[in-house]
JSON list of C-alpha atoms in Angstrom, two decimals:
[
{"chain": "A", "resi": 2, "resn": "ALA", "atom": "CA", "xyz": [4.40, 0.86, -38.21]},
{"chain": "A", "resi": 3, "resn": "ASP", "atom": "CA", "xyz": [1.46, 1.47, -40.46]},
{"chain": "A", "resi": 4, "resn": "PRO", "atom": "CA", "xyz": [-1.40, 2.81, -38.25]},
{"chain": "A", "resi": 5, "resn": "GLY", "atom": "CA", "xyz": [-3.91, 1.12, -40.54]},
{"chain": "A", "resi": 6, "resn": "ASN", "atom": "CA", "xyz": [-2.33, -2.31, -40.06]},
{"chain": "A", "resi": 7, "resn": "ARG", "atom": "CA", "xyz": [-3.87, -3.90, -36.94]},
{"chain": "A", "resi": 8, "resn": "ASP", "atom": "CA", "xyz": [-1.29, -6.71, -36.94]},
{"chain": "A", "resi": 9, "resn": "SER", "atom": "CA", "xyz": [1.46, -4.24, -36.02]},
{"chain": "A", "resi": 10, "resn": "VAL", "atom": "CA", "xyz": [-0.33, -2.80, -32.98]},
{"chain": "A", "resi": 11, "resn": "ALA", "atom": "CA", "xyz": [0.69, -4.36, -29.66]},
{"chain": "A", "resi": 12, "resn": "GLN", "atom": "CA", "xyz": [-2.25, -5.91, -27.85]},
{"chain": "A", "resi": 13, "resn": "PRO", "atom": "CA", "xyz": [-2.50, -5.41, -24.09]},
{"chain": "A", "resi": 14, "resn": "GLN", "atom": "CA", "xyz": [-1.73, -8.50, -22.05]},
{"chain": "A", "resi": 15, "resn": "ALA", "atom": "CA", "xyz": [-3.96, -9.60, -19.19]},
{"chain": "A", "resi": 16, "resn": "VAL", "atom": "CA", "xyz": [-2.21, -9.55, -15.83]},
{"chain": "A", "resi": 17, "resn": "ALA", "atom": "CA", "xyz": [-3.28, -11.85, -13.03]},
{"chain": "A", "resi": 18, "resn": "LEU", "atom": "CA", "xyz": [-3.40, -9.92, -9.79]},
{"chain": "A", "resi": 19, "resn": "GLU", "atom": "CA", "xyz": [-4.62, -10.96, -6.37]},
{"chain": "A", "resi": 20, "resn": "VAL", "atom": "CA", "xyz": [-5.15, -8.26, -3.73]},
{"chain": "A", "resi": 21, "resn": "THR", "atom": "CA", "xyz": [-5.57, -9.11, -0.06]},
{"chain": "A", "resi": 22, "resn": "LEU", "atom": "CA", "xyz": [-6.42, -6.53, 2.60]},
{"chain": "A", "resi": 23, "resn": "LEU", "atom": "CA", "xyz": [-5.12, -7.04, 6.13]},
{"chain": "A", "resi": 24, "resn": "ASP", "atom": "CA", "xyz": [-5.93, -5.18, 9.34]},
{"chain": "A", "resi": 25, "resn": "ALA", "atom": "CA", "xyz": [-3.18, -2.60, 9.89]},
{"chain": "A", "resi": 26, "resn": "ASN", "atom": "CA", "xyz": [-4.14, -2.03, 13.53]},
{"chain": "A", "resi": 27, "resn": "HIS", "atom": "CA", "xyz": [-3.47, 1.68, 13.00]},
{"chain": "A", "resi": 28, "resn": "CYS", "atom": "CA", "xyz": [-6.93, 3.17, 13.31]},
{"chain": "A", "resi": 29, "resn": "PRO", "atom": "CA", "xyz": [-10.34, 1.58, 12.72]},
{"chain": "A", "resi": 30, "resn": "GLY", "atom": "CA", "xyz": [-10.62, 0.60, 9.08]},
{"chain": "A", "resi": 31, "resn": "SER", "atom": "CA", "xyz": [-6.90, 0.93, 8.27]},
{"chain": "A", "resi": 32, "resn": "THR", "atom": "CA", "xyz": [-5.51, -1.78, 6.02]},
{"chain": "A", "resi": 33, "resn": "MET", "atom": "CA", "xyz": [-2.30, -3.18, 4.67]},
{"chain": "A", "resi": 34, "resn": "PHE", "atom": "CA", "xyz": [-2.30, -4.46, 1.09]},
{"chain": "A", "resi": 35, "resn": "VAL", "atom": "CA", "xyz": [-0.78, -7.67, -0.25]},
{"chain": "A", "resi": 36, "resn": "PHE", "atom": "CA", "xyz": [-0.42, -7.72, -4.04]},
{"chain": "A", "resi": 37, "resn": "ALA", "atom": "CA", "xyz": [0.37, -11.11, -5.60]},
{"chain": "A", "resi": 38, "resn": "GLY", "atom": "CA", "xyz": [0.98, -11.96, -9.23]},
{"chain": "A", "resi": 39, "resn": "ASP", "atom": "CA", "xyz": [3.68, -12.84, -11.77]},
{"chain": "A", "resi": 40, "resn": "PHE", "atom": "CA", "xyz": [5.85, -10.12, -10.19]},
{"chain": "A", "resi": 41, "resn": "GLY", "atom": "CA", "xyz": [5.90, -11.90, -6.82]},
{"chain": "A", "resi": 42, "resn": "VAL", "atom": "CA", "xyz": [4.23, -10.96, -3.55]},
{"chain": "A", "resi": 43, "resn": "MET", "atom": "CA", "xyz": [4.36, -7.36, -2.34]},
{"chain": "A", "resi": 44, "resn": "LEU", "atom": "CA", "xyz": [3.26, -6.07, 1.06]},
{"chain": "A", "resi": 45, "resn": "HIS", "atom": "CA", "xyz": [2.42, -2.39, 1.38]},
{"chain": "A", "resi": 46, "resn": "THR", "atom": "CA", "xyz": [1.98, -1.55, 5.05]},
{"chain": "A", "resi": 47, "resn": "GLY", "atom": "CA", "xyz": [0.95, 2.10, 4.95]},
{"chain": "A", "resi": 48, "resn": "ASP", "atom": "CA", "xyz": [0.47, 3.37, 8.49]},
{"chain": "A", "resi": 49, "resn": "PHE", "atom": "CA", "xyz": [0.26, 0.35, 10.78]},
{"chain": "A", "resi": 50, "resn": "ARG", "atom": "CA", "xyz": [0.84, -0.73, 14.35]},
{"chain": "A", "resi": 51, "resn": "LEU", "atom": "CA", "xyz": [2.53, -4.04, 14.90]},
{"chain": "A", "resi": 52, "resn": "HIS", "atom": "CA", "xyz": [0.26, -6.21, 17.02]},
{"chain": "A", "resi": 53, "resn": "PRO", "atom": "CA", "xyz": [0.52, -9.77, 18.37]},
{"chain": "A", "resi": 54, "resn": "GLU", "atom": "CA", "xyz": [-2.36, -10.72, 16.02]},
{"chain": "A", "resi": 55, "resn": "HIS", "atom": "CA", "xyz": [-0.01, -10.06, 13.09]},
{"chain": "A", "resi": 56, "resn": "ALA", "atom": "CA", "xyz": [2.02, -13.17, 14.09]},
{"chain": "A", "resi": 57, "resn": "HIS", "atom": "CA", "xyz": [-0.37, -15.40, 12.12]},
{"chain": "A", "resi": 58, "resn": "LEU", "atom": "CA", "xyz": [0.06, -13.54, 8.82]},
{"chain": "A", "resi": 59, "resn": "GLY", "atom": "CA", "xyz": [2.76, -15.91, 7.57]},
{"chain": "A", "resi": 60, "resn": "SER", "atom": "CA", "xyz": [0.21, -18.74, 7.63]},
{"chain": "A", "resi": 61, "resn": "LEU", "atom": "CA", "xyz": [-2.07, -17.01, 5.11]},
{"chain": "A", "resi": 62, "resn": "PRO", "atom": "CA", "xyz": [-1.99, -18.86, 1.76]},
{"chain": "A", "resi": 63, "resn": "VAL", "atom": "CA", "xyz": [-0.85, -15.76, -0.15]},
{"chain": "A", "resi": 64, "resn": "LEU", "atom": "CA", "xyz": [2.11, -15.26, 2.24]},
{"chain": "A", "resi": 65, "resn": "ARG", "atom": "CA", "xyz": [3.18, -18.88, 2.85]},
{"chain": "A", "resi": 66, "resn": "ASN", "atom": "CA", "xyz": [6.04, -18.64, 0.33]},
{"chain": "A", "resi": 67, "resn": "GLY", "atom": "CA", "xyz": [7.27, -15.31, 1.66]},
{"chain": "A", "resi": 68, "resn": "ILE", "atom": "CA", "xyz": [7.27, -11.73, 0.44]},
{"chain": "A", "resi": 69, "resn": "SER", "atom": "CA", "xyz": [9.38, -10.61, -2.51]},
{"chain": "A", "resi": 70, "resn": "HIS", "atom": "CA", "xyz": [8.95, -6.86, -1.92]},
{"chain": "A", "resi": 71, "resn": "ILE", "atom": "CA", "xyz": [7.85, -4.81, 1.08]},
{"chain": "A", "resi": 72, "resn": "PHE", "atom": "CA", "xyz": [6.94, -1.16, 1.21]},
{"chain": "A", "resi": 73, "resn": "LEU", "atom": "CA", "xyz": [7.21, -0.40, 4.92]},
{"chain": "A", "resi": 74, "resn": "ASP", "atom": "CA", "xyz": [5.99, 2.81, 6.53]},
{"chain": "A", "resi": 75, "resn": "ASN", "atom": "CA", "xyz": [8.24, 3.11, 9.55]},
{"chain": "A", "resi": 76, "resn": "THR", "atom": "CA", "xyz": [7.64, 6.78, 10.36]},
{"chain": "A", "resi": 77, "resn": "TYR", "atom": "CA", "xyz": [7.11, 6.10, 14.05]},
{"chain": "A", "resi": 78, "resn": "CYS", "atom": "CA", "xyz": [9.31, 3.01, 14.36]},
{"chain": "A", "resi": 79, "resn": "HIS", "atom": "CA", "xyz": [11.41, 4.35, 17.21]},
{"chain": "A", "resi": 80, "resn": "PRO", "atom": "CA", "xyz": [11.08, 3.81, 20.97]},
{"chain": "A", "resi": 81, "resn": "GLN", "atom": "CA", "xyz": [10.67, 7.57, 21.59]},
{"chain": "A", "resi": 82, "resn": "PHE", "atom": "CA", "xyz": [7.20, 7.33, 20.00]},
{"chain": "A", "resi": 83, "resn": "ASP", "atom": "CA", "xyz": [4.98, 5.73, 22.62]},
{"chain": "A", "resi": 84, "resn": "HIS", "atom": "CA", "xyz": [1.40, 5.75, 21.36]},
{"chain": "A", "resi": 85, "resn": "LEU", "atom": "CA", "xyz": [-1.67, 4.43, 23.11]},
{"chain": "A", "resi": 86, "resn": "PRO", "atom": "CA", "xyz": [-2.88, 1.03, 21.94]},
{"chain": "A", "resi": 87, "resn": "ARG", "atom": "CA", "xyz": [-5.64, 1.37, 19.34]},
{"chain": "A", "resi": 88, "resn": "ASP", "atom": "CA", "xyz": [-8.38, 0.18, 21.74]},
{"chain": "A", "resi": 89, "resn": "ALA", "atom": "CA", "xyz": [-7.36, 2.74, 24.38]},
{"chain": "A", "resi": 90, "resn": "ALA", "atom": "CA", "xyz": [-7.20, 5.54, 21.79]},
{"chain": "A", "resi": 91, "resn": "CYS", "atom": "CA", "xyz": [-10.70, 4.64, 20.53]},
{"chain": "A", "resi": 92, "resn": "GLU", "atom": "CA", "xyz": [-12.07, 4.62, 24.09]},
{"chain": "A", "resi": 93, "resn": "GLU", "atom": "CA", "xyz": [-10.51, 8.03, 24.69]},
{"chain": "A", "resi": 94, "resn": "ILE", "atom": "CA", "xyz": [-12.13, 9.43, 21.54]},
{"chain": "A", "resi": 95, "resn": "VAL", "atom": "CA", "xyz": [-15.55, 8.01, 22.46]},
{"chain": "A", "resi": 96, "resn": "ALA", "atom": "CA", "xyz": [-15.32, 9.42, 26.01]},
{"chain": "A", "resi": 97, "resn": "SER", "atom": "CA", "xyz": [-14.33, 12.84, 24.70]},
{"chain": "A", "resi": 98, "resn": "THR", "atom": "CA", "xyz": [-17.13, 12.79, 22.12]},
{"chain": "A", "resi": 99, "resn": "GLN", "atom": "CA", "xyz": [-19.73, 11.76, 24.72]},
{"chain": "A", "resi": 100, "resn": "THR", "atom": "CA", "xyz": [-18.95, 14.78, 26.89]},
{"chain": "A", "resi": 101, "resn": "LYS", "atom": "CA", "xyz": [-19.06, 17.24, 23.97]},
{"chain": "A", "resi": 102, "resn": "TRP", "atom": "CA", "xyz": [-21.89, 15.74, 21.88]},
{"chain": "A", "resi": 103, "resn": "PRO", "atom": "CA", "xyz": [-23.96, 13.32, 24.01]},
{"chain": "A", "resi": 104, "resn": "CYS", "atom": "CA", "xyz": [-26.68, 13.19, 21.35]},
{"chain": "A", "resi": 105, "resn": "VAL", "atom": "CA", "xyz": [-24.26, 11.57, 18.88]},
{"chain": "A", "resi": 106, "resn": "LEU", "atom": "CA", "xyz": [-23.49, 8.50, 20.96]}
]
């Protein structure tokens, strides 16, 4: 292709992309990502904790027709890993912080 000929240069195509963030219930502020576009609907969980509140996710408009791809972090998806629920872990952190740095809280 002739570099001086603009007609021969491929023009970038716009891609429609919708990104939805969902509570991952892992630690405060953690999120899962749903990417939707011409490629389908992809869920990227990252670190997450399955929670009864996740049962409603299938009713979200972006997920009503299902998920075409899922990137699932299942590092601790085994019964031998028994972690505290997120609320209990947060309470434990606050209690520990209060005893060490009472001026912070």
